[in-house]
Coordinates of C-alpha atoms in Angstrom, one line a residue:
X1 CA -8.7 -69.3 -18.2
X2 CA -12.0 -71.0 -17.4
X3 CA -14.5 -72.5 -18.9
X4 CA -18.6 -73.1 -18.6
X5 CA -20.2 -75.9 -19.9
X6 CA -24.5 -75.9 -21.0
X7 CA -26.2 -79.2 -21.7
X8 CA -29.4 -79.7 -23.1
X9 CA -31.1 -82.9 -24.4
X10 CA -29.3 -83.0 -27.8
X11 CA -25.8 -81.7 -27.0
X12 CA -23.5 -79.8 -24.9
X13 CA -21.2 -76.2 -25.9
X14 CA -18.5 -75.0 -24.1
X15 CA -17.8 -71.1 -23.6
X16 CA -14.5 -70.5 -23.3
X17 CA -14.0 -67.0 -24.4
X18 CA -15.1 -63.6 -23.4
X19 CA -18.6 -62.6 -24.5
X20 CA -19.6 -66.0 -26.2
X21 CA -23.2 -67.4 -25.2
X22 CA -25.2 -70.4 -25.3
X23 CA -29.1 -70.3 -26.2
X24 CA -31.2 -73.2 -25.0
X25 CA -34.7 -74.1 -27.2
X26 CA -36.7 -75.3 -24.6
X27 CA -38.0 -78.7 -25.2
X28 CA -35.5 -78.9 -28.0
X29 CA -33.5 -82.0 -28.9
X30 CA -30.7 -80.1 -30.7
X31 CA -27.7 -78.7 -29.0
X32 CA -27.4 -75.1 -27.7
X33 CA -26.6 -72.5 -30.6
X34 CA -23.4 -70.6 -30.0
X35 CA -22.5 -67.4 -30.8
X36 CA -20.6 -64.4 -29.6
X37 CA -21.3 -61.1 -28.4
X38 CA -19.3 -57.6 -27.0
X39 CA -19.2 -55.6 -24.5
X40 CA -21.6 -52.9 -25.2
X41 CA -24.4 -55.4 -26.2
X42 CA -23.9 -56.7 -22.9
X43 CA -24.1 -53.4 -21.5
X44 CA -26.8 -52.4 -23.6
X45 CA -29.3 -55.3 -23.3
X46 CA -28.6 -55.4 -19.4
X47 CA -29.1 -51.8 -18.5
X48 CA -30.5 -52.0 -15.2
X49 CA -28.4 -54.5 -14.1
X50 CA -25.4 -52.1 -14.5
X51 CA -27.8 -49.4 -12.8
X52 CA -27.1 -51.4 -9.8
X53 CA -23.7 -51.6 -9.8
X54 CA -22.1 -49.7 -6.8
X55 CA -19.5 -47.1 -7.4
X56 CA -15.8 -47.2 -7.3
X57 CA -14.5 -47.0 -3.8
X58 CA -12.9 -43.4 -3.1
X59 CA -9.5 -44.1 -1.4
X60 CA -7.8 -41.0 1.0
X61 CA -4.8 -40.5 3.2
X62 CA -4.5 -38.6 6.1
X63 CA -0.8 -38.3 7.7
X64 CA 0.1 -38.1 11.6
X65 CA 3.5 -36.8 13.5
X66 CA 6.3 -39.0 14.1
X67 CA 5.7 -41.2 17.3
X68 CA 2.0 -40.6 17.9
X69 CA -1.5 -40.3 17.2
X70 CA -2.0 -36.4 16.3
X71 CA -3.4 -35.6 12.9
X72 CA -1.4 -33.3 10.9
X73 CA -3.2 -30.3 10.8
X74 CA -3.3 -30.2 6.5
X75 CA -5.2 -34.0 6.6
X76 CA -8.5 -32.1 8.5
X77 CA -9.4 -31.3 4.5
X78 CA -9.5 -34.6 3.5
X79 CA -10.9 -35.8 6.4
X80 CA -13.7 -33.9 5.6
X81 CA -13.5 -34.7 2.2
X82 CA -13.8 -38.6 3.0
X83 CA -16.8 -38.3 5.2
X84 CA -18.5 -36.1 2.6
X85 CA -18.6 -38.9 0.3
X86 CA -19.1 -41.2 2.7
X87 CA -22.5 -39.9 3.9
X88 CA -23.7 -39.3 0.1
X89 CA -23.4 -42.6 -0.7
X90 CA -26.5 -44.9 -0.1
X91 CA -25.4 -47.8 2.2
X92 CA -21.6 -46.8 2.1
X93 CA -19.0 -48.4 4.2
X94 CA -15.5 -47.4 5.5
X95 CA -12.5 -49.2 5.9
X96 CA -9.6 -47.4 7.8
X97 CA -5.9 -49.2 7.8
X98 CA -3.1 -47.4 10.1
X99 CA 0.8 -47.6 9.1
X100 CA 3.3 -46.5 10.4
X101 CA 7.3 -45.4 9.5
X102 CA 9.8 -47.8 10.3
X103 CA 11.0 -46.0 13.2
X104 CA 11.0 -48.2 17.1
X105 CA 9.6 -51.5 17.6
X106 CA 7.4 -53.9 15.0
X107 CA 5.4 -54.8 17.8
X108 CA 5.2 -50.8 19.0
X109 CA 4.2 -49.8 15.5
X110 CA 1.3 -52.0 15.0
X111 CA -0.1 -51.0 18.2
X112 CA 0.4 -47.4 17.2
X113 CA -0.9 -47.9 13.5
X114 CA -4.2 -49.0 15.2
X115 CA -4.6 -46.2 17.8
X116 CA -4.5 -43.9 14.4
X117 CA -6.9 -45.9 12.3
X118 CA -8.8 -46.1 15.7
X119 CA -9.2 -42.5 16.2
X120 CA -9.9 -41.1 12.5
X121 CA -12.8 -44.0 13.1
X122 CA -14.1 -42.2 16.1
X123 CA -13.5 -38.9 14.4
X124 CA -15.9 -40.5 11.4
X125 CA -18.3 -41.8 13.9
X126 CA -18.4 -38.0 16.0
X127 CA -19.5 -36.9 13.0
X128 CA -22.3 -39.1 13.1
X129 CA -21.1 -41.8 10.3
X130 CA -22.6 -45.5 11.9
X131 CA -20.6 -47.0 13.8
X132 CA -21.2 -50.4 12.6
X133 CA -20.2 -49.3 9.1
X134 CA -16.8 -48.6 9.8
X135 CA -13.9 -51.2 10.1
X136 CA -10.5 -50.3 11.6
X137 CA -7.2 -52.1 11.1
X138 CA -3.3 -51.5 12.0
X139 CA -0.5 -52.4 9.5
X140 CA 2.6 -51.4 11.5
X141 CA 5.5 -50.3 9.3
X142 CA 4.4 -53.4 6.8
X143 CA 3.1 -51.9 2.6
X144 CA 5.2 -48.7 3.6
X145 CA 3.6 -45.9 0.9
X146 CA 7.5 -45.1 0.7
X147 CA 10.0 -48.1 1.0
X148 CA 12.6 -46.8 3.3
X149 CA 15.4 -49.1 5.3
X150 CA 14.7 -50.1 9.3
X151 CA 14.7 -47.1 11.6
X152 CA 14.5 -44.4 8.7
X153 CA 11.8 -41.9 9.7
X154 CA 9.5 -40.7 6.6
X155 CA 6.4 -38.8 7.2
X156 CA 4.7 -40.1 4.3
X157 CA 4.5 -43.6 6.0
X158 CA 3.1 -42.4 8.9
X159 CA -0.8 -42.6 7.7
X160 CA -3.8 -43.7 7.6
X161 CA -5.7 -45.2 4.1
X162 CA -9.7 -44.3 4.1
X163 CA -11.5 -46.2 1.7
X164 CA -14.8 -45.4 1.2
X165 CA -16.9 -48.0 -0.8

């Protein structure tokens, strides 16, 4: 919960619930008039403010062999898929996170999660996406998509999130 307070020369009101507001007479000496409002007013007295509001981000998974960096052949789709809606989207940016099963080494599978996330962002970037708009990150085997015991291969761990916002 939270809380605004508005002052004016001949009082103070506090908003403390959803959709209340607070008018101010300018040069007035009485306090602000309360009263409450919805949604939709909101909405409908504000419209091109909510013109401006960017999209949902579009969120994609791609998904690699066990042990290395090579795409499985059925994620080429929604590669293509991702970068589709990446380029129709004014200003859009990418962010790419790598994971990994929970198969060898912590310290092996972050360094491998990252070589993926690192090479669907050059495969973005070869296909002329900027550069400077795309952020890649490793995860290792940590937020598995499948929780799974130490050492227990599952191919649906081994990928790589696109979000495209």
């Amino acid at each position: 919960p939270s809380a605004v307070v508005v002052k004016s020369n001949g009082g103070e009101v506090t908003l403390d619930k959803p959709y209340q507001r607070a008018t101010v007479r300018t040069g007035g000496t009485s306090a602000p008039a309360l009263d409450q409002t919805d949604a939709a007013r909101v909405r409908a007295e504000n419209t091109m403010l909510f013109d401006f509001v960017p999209p949902a981000p579009q969120r994609y998974a791609v998904y690699f062999d066990a042990g290395n960096t090579s795409l499985m052949p059925e994620s080429q789709r929604e590669m293509t898929t991702a970068l589709m809606v990446a380029m129709a989207r004014t200003g859009s940016d990418i962010v790419i996170t790598g994971y990994t099963d929970t198969m060898g080494a912590v310290v092996s599978n972050d360094e491998l999660s990252l070589r993926r996330a690192q090479q669907v962002r050059q495969m973005f970037i070869d296909r002329q996406f900027p550069a400077g708009r795309i952020e890649a990150v490793g995860r290792g085997e940590r937020e598995l998509a499948v929780p799974t015991a130490d050492e227990t291969p599952e191919p649906r761990n081994r990928r790589v999130t696109i979000e495209v916002r």
